XYZ file of C-alpha atoms in Angstrom:
522
model
C 10.782 17.422 12.294
C 11.314 18.545 15.907
C 8.358 16.619 17.321
C 9.325 13.561 15.269
C 12.764 13.557 16.891
C 11.201 13.962 20.319
C 8.950 10.973 19.708
C 11.959 8.940 18.534
C 13.749 9.776 21.768
C 10.789 8.890 23.969
C 10.323 5.562 22.195
C 14.034 4.805 22.570
C 13.822 5.551 26.286
C 10.737 3.370 26.692
C 12.560 0.458 25.041
C 15.393 0.890 27.553
C 12.884 0.963 30.396
C 11.396 -2.324 29.212
C 14.795 -3.995 29.518
C 15.159 -3.008 33.180
C 14.604 -5.842 35.680
C 12.565 -3.637 38.039
C 10.091 -0.906 37.180
C 8.389 1.730 39.321
C 4.656 2.462 38.904
C 5.574 5.694 37.120
C 7.789 3.812 34.660
C 4.990 1.334 33.950
C 2.707 4.257 33.093
C 5.306 5.591 30.642
C 5.625 2.173 28.990
C 1.856 1.964 28.590
C 2.032 5.015 26.301
C 4.238 3.274 23.709
C 1.532 2.402 21.179
C -0.007 5.860 21.541
C 3.360 7.442 20.739
C 3.851 5.165 17.723
C 0.448 6.130 16.338
C 1.276 9.802 16.816
C 4.606 9.301 15.060
C 2.868 7.664 12.087
C 0.445 10.595 11.865
C 3.265 13.145 11.883
C 5.254 11.309 9.228
C 2.240 11.178 6.938
C 1.530 14.860 7.521
C 5.110 15.715 6.581
C 5.069 13.582 3.458
C 1.500 13.771 2.165
C -1.008 15.756 4.288
C -3.985 14.488 2.343
C -3.216 10.888 3.379
C -3.571 11.457 7.136
C -7.242 10.513 7.194
C -8.218 7.074 8.407
C -5.350 6.317 10.803
C -6.759 4.502 13.824
C -4.908 3.430 16.950
C -6.219 -0.129 17.071
C -5.217 -0.941 13.495
C -1.612 -1.887 14.298
C -0.614 -3.324 10.936
C -2.038 -0.363 9.055
C -0.157 2.004 11.352
C 3.104 0.153 10.757
C 2.653 0.182 6.991
C 1.791 3.880 6.913
C 4.708 4.697 9.205
C 7.110 2.931 6.837
C 5.592 4.662 3.808
C 5.756 8.006 5.560
C 9.384 7.504 6.505
C 10.262 6.679 2.912
C 8.514 9.797 1.621
C 10.174 12.064 4.179
C 13.583 10.588 3.453
C 13.136 10.972 -0.285
C 12.234 14.666 0.159
C 14.922 15.504 2.757
C 18.303 16.844 1.594
C 21.260 14.599 2.270
C 22.928 15.046 5.648
C 26.228 16.875 5.545
C 29.117 14.504 6.175
C 31.318 15.692 9.068
C 35.025 16.137 8.699
C 37.507 13.341 9.367
C 38.004 11.904 12.831
C 40.489 13.287 15.320
C 43.450 10.958 15.514
C 45.210 10.049 18.741
C 48.956 9.390 18.797
C 49.507 5.703 19.574
C 52.040 2.993 18.901
C 51.364 1.222 15.611
C 51.185 -2.593 15.497
C 51.407 -4.914 12.531
C 48.871 -7.737 12.313
C 47.550 -9.936 9.519
C 44.182 -9.066 8.063
C 42.579 -6.621 5.677
C 45.064 -4.071 4.303
C 43.302 -1.049 2.874
C 44.344 2.493 2.043
C 41.107 4.293 2.893
C 41.105 6.239 6.191
C 38.661 3.996 8.052
C 39.588 0.732 6.407
C 36.510 0.623 4.177
C 36.359 -0.785 0.674
C 38.460 0.731 -2.143
C 36.862 3.429 -4.254
C 36.691 1.234 -7.352
C 35.813 -2.405 -7.901
C 36.794 -4.697 -10.686
C 34.194 -6.503 -12.810
C 34.945 -9.808 -11.048
C 34.169 -8.378 -7.585
C 31.012 -6.723 -8.909
C 29.824 -10.007 -10.435
C 30.505 -11.895 -7.222
C 28.518 -9.373 -5.230
C 25.552 -9.506 -7.609
C 25.555 -13.296 -7.424
C 25.693 -13.232 -3.626
C 22.909 -10.660 -3.428
C 20.693 -12.667 -5.774
C 21.283 -15.792 -3.678
C 20.257 -14.072 -0.452
C 17.218 -12.467 -2.073
C 15.913 -15.977 -2.760
C 16.838 -17.415 0.632
C 14.335 -18.825 3.099
C 14.503 -19.451 6.837
C 12.466 -21.523 9.242
C 12.077 -20.106 12.747
C 11.695 -22.169 15.912
C 11.240 -20.923 19.436
C 13.200 -22.326 22.377
C 11.048 -21.792 25.457
C 12.247 -22.197 29.016
C 13.829 -18.987 30.314
C 11.753 -16.782 32.592
C 13.615 -13.526 31.909
C 15.609 -11.779 29.187
C 18.183 -13.948 27.364
C 21.438 -12.016 27.623
C 23.907 -14.238 25.726
C 23.985 -17.240 23.370
C 26.723 -19.465 21.907
C 26.739 -22.531 19.657
C 28.652 -25.755 20.360
C 28.250 -28.466 17.703
C 24.494 -29.177 17.460
C 23.856 -27.536 20.806
C 22.917 -23.988 21.734
C 23.834 -22.620 25.152
C 21.934 -19.607 26.457
C 22.361 -17.438 29.551
C 19.612 -15.374 31.098
C 18.878 -12.761 33.673
C 16.907 -15.524 35.428
C 20.367 -16.788 36.687
C 20.312 -20.020 34.638
C 22.371 -21.425 31.786
C 20.403 -23.722 29.490
C 21.641 -26.211 26.894
C 19.403 -26.858 23.872
C 19.442 -29.587 21.238
C 18.870 -27.640 18.035
C 17.572 -30.393 15.665
C 14.720 -31.181 18.055
C 14.410 -27.699 19.614
C 14.344 -29.207 23.092
C 15.994 -28.262 26.376
C 18.724 -30.761 27.211
C 20.272 -29.310 30.378
C 19.427 -26.629 32.939
C 22.624 -25.380 34.583
C 21.583 -23.681 37.783
C 24.373 -22.459 40.022
C 24.690 -18.707 39.697
C 23.003 -16.488 42.256
C 22.955 -13.514 39.905
C 21.942 -13.062 36.312
C 24.165 -14.619 33.643
C 25.752 -11.951 31.446
C 28.205 -13.797 29.160
C 29.180 -17.238 27.807
C 32.139 -18.735 25.966
C 33.149 -22.186 24.711
C 36.944 -22.850 24.827
C 38.571 -24.484 21.767
C 38.613 -28.282 21.588
C 42.341 -28.527 22.371
C 41.930 -26.728 25.696
C 38.812 -28.723 26.552
C 40.859 -31.882 26.009
C 43.545 -30.675 28.425
C 41.026 -29.963 31.174
C 39.192 -33.237 30.526
C 42.390 -35.217 31.031
C 43.115 -33.374 34.274
C 39.599 -34.218 35.491
C 39.821 -37.830 34.199
C 36.991 -37.247 31.742
C 36.617 -38.285 28.114
C 38.888 -36.529 25.614
C 35.792 -35.585 23.638
C 34.247 -33.659 26.534
C 33.300 -30.030 25.901
C 33.171 -27.252 28.483
C 31.341 -23.941 28.673
C 32.315 -20.826 30.641
C 29.667 -18.558 32.125
C 30.057 -15.155 33.772
C 27.529 -13.606 36.107
C 26.658 -10.540 38.095
C 27.323 -12.688 41.191
C 31.087 -12.136 40.511
C 31.701 -15.765 39.514
C 32.998 -17.431 36.363
C 31.826 -21.043 36.296
C 33.119 -23.901 34.138
C 30.481 -26.469 33.159
C 30.751 -29.971 31.709
C 28.460 -29.794 28.717
C 27.427 -33.470 28.658
C 26.404 -33.685 32.322
C 25.714 -30.097 33.348
C 28.098 -30.356 36.321
C 30.083 -27.319 37.453
C 33.740 -28.373 37.804
C 35.256 -25.019 38.728
C 34.180 -21.634 40.080
C 36.409 -18.549 39.924
C 35.494 -15.653 42.208
C 36.463 -12.378 40.532
C 35.446 -9.842 43.248
C 33.546 -7.873 40.562
C 30.352 -8.440 38.616
C 31.397 -10.158 35.374
C 30.053 -8.305 32.333
C 32.142 -9.808 29.479
C 34.106 -12.998 28.847
C 36.413 -14.527 26.246
C 39.271 -17.028 25.905
C 42.812 -16.562 24.544
C 43.743 -19.713 22.554
C 47.499 -19.139 22.771
C 50.096 -21.031 24.834
C 48.605 -22.571 27.944
C 45.379 -20.629 27.354
C 43.847 -17.822 29.385
C 40.353 -16.764 30.420
C 39.760 -13.004 30.071
C 36.977 -11.290 32.005
C 35.592 -7.776 31.938
C 33.906 -6.234 34.973
C 31.152 -3.720 35.472
C 33.776 -1.447 37.041
C 35.955 -1.314 33.910
C 38.572 -3.941 34.791
C 40.084 -6.365 32.273
C 41.458 -9.433 34.088
C 43.327 -12.530 32.871
C 43.127 -16.003 34.468
C 45.333 -19.013 33.766
C 43.486 -21.950 32.188
C 45.817 -24.410 33.931
C 45.925 -22.970 37.471
C 42.716 -20.892 37.346
C 44.678 -18.178 39.159
C 44.540 -14.495 38.213
C 47.723 -13.365 36.474
C 46.806 -9.815 35.387
C 44.323 -7.091 36.303
C 44.082 -3.717 34.540
C 41.585 -0.914 35.194
C 41.452 0.216 31.571
C 37.892 1.499 31.153
C 35.893 4.096 33.047
C 32.651 2.156 32.688
C 31.440 -1.427 32.360
C 33.356 -3.657 29.932
C 30.513 -4.842 27.698
C 32.436 -6.860 25.116
C 35.717 -8.790 24.685
C 36.739 -10.249 21.319
C 39.926 -12.018 20.181
C 41.446 -11.835 16.698
C 44.685 -13.762 16.316
C 47.309 -12.213 18.618
C 45.018 -9.283 19.465
C 42.307 -8.710 22.056
C 39.674 -5.980 21.739
C 37.709 -4.608 24.680
C 34.749 -2.248 24.479
C 33.093 -0.266 27.238
C 29.680 1.191 27.960
C 31.256 4.657 27.769
C 31.958 4.100 24.063
C 35.714 3.517 24.358
C 37.639 0.728 22.595
C 41.013 -0.688 23.651
C 43.359 -2.932 21.681
C 45.739 -5.378 23.381
C 48.524 -7.585 22.102
C 48.749 -11.075 23.587
C 52.065 -12.409 24.943
C 51.173 -15.679 26.631
C 54.820 -16.367 27.561
C 54.904 -13.326 29.851
C 53.593 -13.218 33.440
C 51.239 -10.451 32.265
C 49.839 -11.762 28.958
C 48.221 -8.514 27.748
C 50.204 -5.525 26.519
C 48.172 -2.419 25.794
C 48.465 -0.986 22.258
C 45.716 1.576 21.743
C 42.863 3.255 23.552
C 40.281 5.115 21.502
C 37.889 7.159 23.629
C 34.251 7.896 22.835
C 35.314 11.257 21.370
C 37.040 9.256 18.613
C 34.682 6.298 18.175
C 31.578 8.504 18.260
C 29.914 5.994 20.609
C 28.486 6.740 24.015
C 28.647 10.179 25.645
C 24.887 10.497 25.628
C 22.713 11.967 28.318
C 21.282 8.556 29.222
C 24.757 7.016 29.318
C 23.726 4.866 32.280
C 22.012 2.764 29.627
C 24.939 2.814 27.210
C 26.188 -0.358 25.565
C 28.784 -1.267 23.007
C 29.225 -4.422 20.936
C 32.144 -4.992 18.571
C 33.381 -7.414 15.930
C 36.992 -7.094 14.640
C 38.221 -7.842 11.129
C 41.792 -7.025 10.187
C 42.420 -3.313 10.693
C 38.728 -2.651 11.223
C 36.438 -2.982 14.209
C 32.683 -2.901 13.605
C 30.879 -1.158 16.474
C 27.218 -1.260 17.503
C 26.250 1.259 20.184
C 22.460 1.248 20.132
C 22.065 3.818 17.349
C 20.829 3.552 13.766
C 24.290 3.216 12.192
C 27.249 0.898 12.548
C 30.606 2.536 13.213
C 33.759 1.210 11.512
C 36.893 2.036 13.489
C 40.358 1.658 12.006
C 42.076 0.626 15.214
C 45.533 1.612 13.923
C 44.716 5.217 13.025
C 41.544 6.040 14.937
C 39.674 6.990 11.763
C 35.952 6.227 11.910
C 33.329 5.791 9.212
C 29.624 5.182 9.511
C 27.630 2.439 7.776
C 23.850 2.911 7.547
C 21.984 0.105 9.313
C 18.576 1.778 9.339
C 16.840 4.227 7.042
C 16.289 6.845 9.774
C 17.202 7.726 13.366
C 14.391 5.535 14.759
C 16.622 2.449 14.458
C 18.464 0.706 17.304
C 21.518 -1.481 16.565
C 22.358 -3.848 19.437
C 24.426 -6.662 17.856
C 27.054 -7.112 15.152
C 28.923 -10.235 14.101
C 30.511 -11.995 11.105
C 30.336 -15.362 9.396
C 31.928 -16.553 6.129
C 32.148 -13.270 4.238
C 28.931 -11.860 5.736
C 28.534 -9.049 8.254
C 25.261 -9.289 10.183
C 23.782 -6.496 12.287
C 20.540 -6.415 14.234
C 18.152 -3.488 13.925
C 15.064 -2.660 15.961
C 12.597 -0.092 14.606
C 11.328 2.149 17.400
C 8.502 3.467 15.237
C 7.007 0.093 14.278
C 8.418 -2.409 16.802
C 9.863 -4.601 14.032
C 13.172 -6.428 14.482
C 15.478 -7.011 11.493
C 18.801 -8.649 10.661
C 20.713 -6.721 7.976
C 23.342 -8.533 5.900
C 26.403 -6.906 4.282
C 29.081 -8.511 2.122
C 32.676 -8.549 3.349
C 35.165 -7.050 2.946
C 33.345 -4.392 0.901
C 30.593 -3.716 3.470
C 28.011 -3.593 0.676
C 24.385 -4.071 1.666
C 22.777 -7.375 0.640
C 19.317 -7.909 2.176
C 17.253 -7.520 5.324
C 15.580 -10.446 7.062
C 12.566 -9.778 9.241
C 9.799 -11.715 10.939
C 6.432 -10.263 11.889
C 6.142 -9.504 15.612
C 9.765 -10.581 16.229
C 11.004 -9.021 19.512
C 14.110 -6.895 19.856
C 17.308 -8.920 19.305
C 19.843 -8.342 22.090
C 22.318 -11.151 21.294
C 22.947 -13.748 18.630
C 25.219 -16.585 17.561
C 25.724 -18.085 14.111
C 27.389 -21.052 12.459
C 27.278 -23.199 9.329
C 25.749 -26.664 9.192
C 27.519 -29.673 7.656
C 25.672 -29.014 4.392
C 26.855 -25.397 4.283
C 23.557 -23.834 5.337
C 23.302 -20.998 7.823
C 21.934 -21.576 11.309
C 21.551 -18.676 13.713
C 20.212 -18.191 17.230
C 18.885 -14.859 18.479
C 18.102 -13.890 22.055
C 16.357 -11.135 23.959
C 12.814 -11.512 25.194
C 12.630 -14.664 23.060
C 15.157 -17.322 22.080
C 14.788 -18.213 18.398
C 16.594 -20.582 16.020
C 16.892 -19.380 12.415
C 17.539 -22.324 10.088
C 18.190 -21.700 6.417
C 16.074 -23.785 4.066
C 17.746 -25.591 1.134
C 17.690 -23.660 -2.122
C 15.437 -26.300 -3.691
C 13.045 -26.426 -0.737
C 9.358 -25.977 -1.490
C 8.591 -25.061 2.110
C 7.485 -21.528 2.766
C 9.918 -19.673 5.006
C 8.932 -17.853 8.176
C 11.186 -14.878 7.401
C 10.537 -12.049 4.952
C 13.500 -11.161 2.737
C 13.475 -7.571 1.484
C 15.838 -4.778 0.472
C 15.953 -1.249 1.859
C 17.418 1.064 -0.779
C 18.436 3.546 1.935
C 21.108 1.084 3.090
C 22.815 0.871 -0.314
C 25.048 3.879 0.426
C 28.717 3.039 1.153
C 30.290 3.917 4.525
C 30.958 7.636 5.004
C 33.833 9.136 6.972
C 32.773 10.738 10.217
C 34.304 12.214 13.358
C 31.207 12.021 15.552
C 27.895 10.381 14.813
C 25.280 13.062 14.269
C 22.465 10.846 15.524
C 22.915 12.113 19.088
C 22.648 15.694 17.924
C 19.467 14.989 16.011
C 17.777 13.995 19.256
C 19.426 16.425 21.635
C 16.847 19.201 21.286
C 14.389 17.432 23.581
C 15.650 18.983 26.813
C 12.368 20.740 27.468
C 10.405 17.503 27.235
C 9.758 15.078 30.055
C 12.660 12.653 30.388
C 11.303 9.121 30.219
C 14.317 7.620 31.967
C 14.759 7.456 35.732
C 18.140 9.134 36.231
C 18.609 8.673 39.966
C 16.797 5.592 41.187
C 16.971 5.328 44.969
C 18.874 2.601 46.752
C 20.748 -0.288 45.200
C 17.948 -1.173 42.839
C 18.886 1.662 40.453
C 22.512 0.570 40.443
C 21.449 -3.000 39.739
C 19.267 -1.892 36.831
C 21.879 0.257 35.096
C 24.489 -2.452 35.585
C 22.207 -4.934 33.909
C 21.608 -2.754 30.906
C 25.339 -2.374 30.421
C 26.007 -6.073 30.904
C 23.341 -7.671 28.755
C 23.565 -5.643 25.562
C 26.820 -7.120 24.306
């Protein structure tokens, strides 16, 4: 299995290279070897599982290679002994805080050991419903570079891209409605303030009470506030640092919170637009900021997670509660950490973490206990995004061996696997947004190299969906307690091989590239 792990690592590194905004001739040569490496991986997997079936694999038969790679992976997994579960996570001494949400007694805040018949019936019904679901896919074309962030506002989708633009799309017609050009650097993050706070700003600007606003953060160190109906920029906030994450605190007068590529968390008054707090909490880029009630969660490219309590009546609205380093979360601390990223989604005592590996981490932010939820059947998976909607946890997964992109669905709060949704030739998903339509159907938007709308078809629809619904039995296992994710160790024996990543790019271009990779994978 040593060469298989080495091929996994090289393919992972090539995928990271492809996200970089600038490539050297040597890096382009390495990328050109991707399909060759995938074919070799398929051959090895078949040799390990059934040597007699290795005949007839050809490099130009892409679909056959993908199918045989999947079959080979299944055979290897079925013949491989189960991985030993590490001991419990090291706990750090921190002040405990009481908040509403899920109250569980398991160490990492996972589901109870037993379920009643009612819960089991509800899960089976939900699973059966999703197994029969259909989705129509539509492409939104207009960006000239990677889409780094997406949000939904009513029937509109707002997307930000490395091409420095913010675009507004009308979803029912899949057309571009506005092109918001004003940033001089790539757009890294977006947020739509709640209606109440939009109304306050609209009155101050003598606009309609129904006006909506959108915030955008960029590598040019600016946060811009846009009028959604006209595309006009009504306010620019210079932050002195490249903005890598953005959110809004809907408490009191309201506050904008930004994260920088240098690890700062800063708070800005919604009324005065003045900075009222700045804390250098993280050692690396702040890649994600998420609010949950009176709490704020920040995640960094180094794998650390911080928890803050919000006191909007104080001059400094954020009070620090916990800081869990990468040694606790199991995220980050990899040799190619310059390309590290962390996305998070909080729920009660739990924080779901995606750090570019095959599994989701579940951190109990009170205790520091961590469990691992399988999001791919082997170490060739990459998890970039995680989010929640109406009792469903959704995580993206990109298969390095086949190039397929998948959305995996889990029921909440149990974290039990439901189904996987995939589309042939779908590119890697780097960001997504989701919401429910007036009829209760799901509508999602995914971004990366392509911007796609996923619209759920009615249950009685006779239209054929564009998405394949399947189940991967390897994901049925419940979360397991873990101190450190063993995925890093499974790939760490490749030191003698050529490193496909450029570690020390000369000049400012290398700094720009690594900053981008930290900023865009939120």
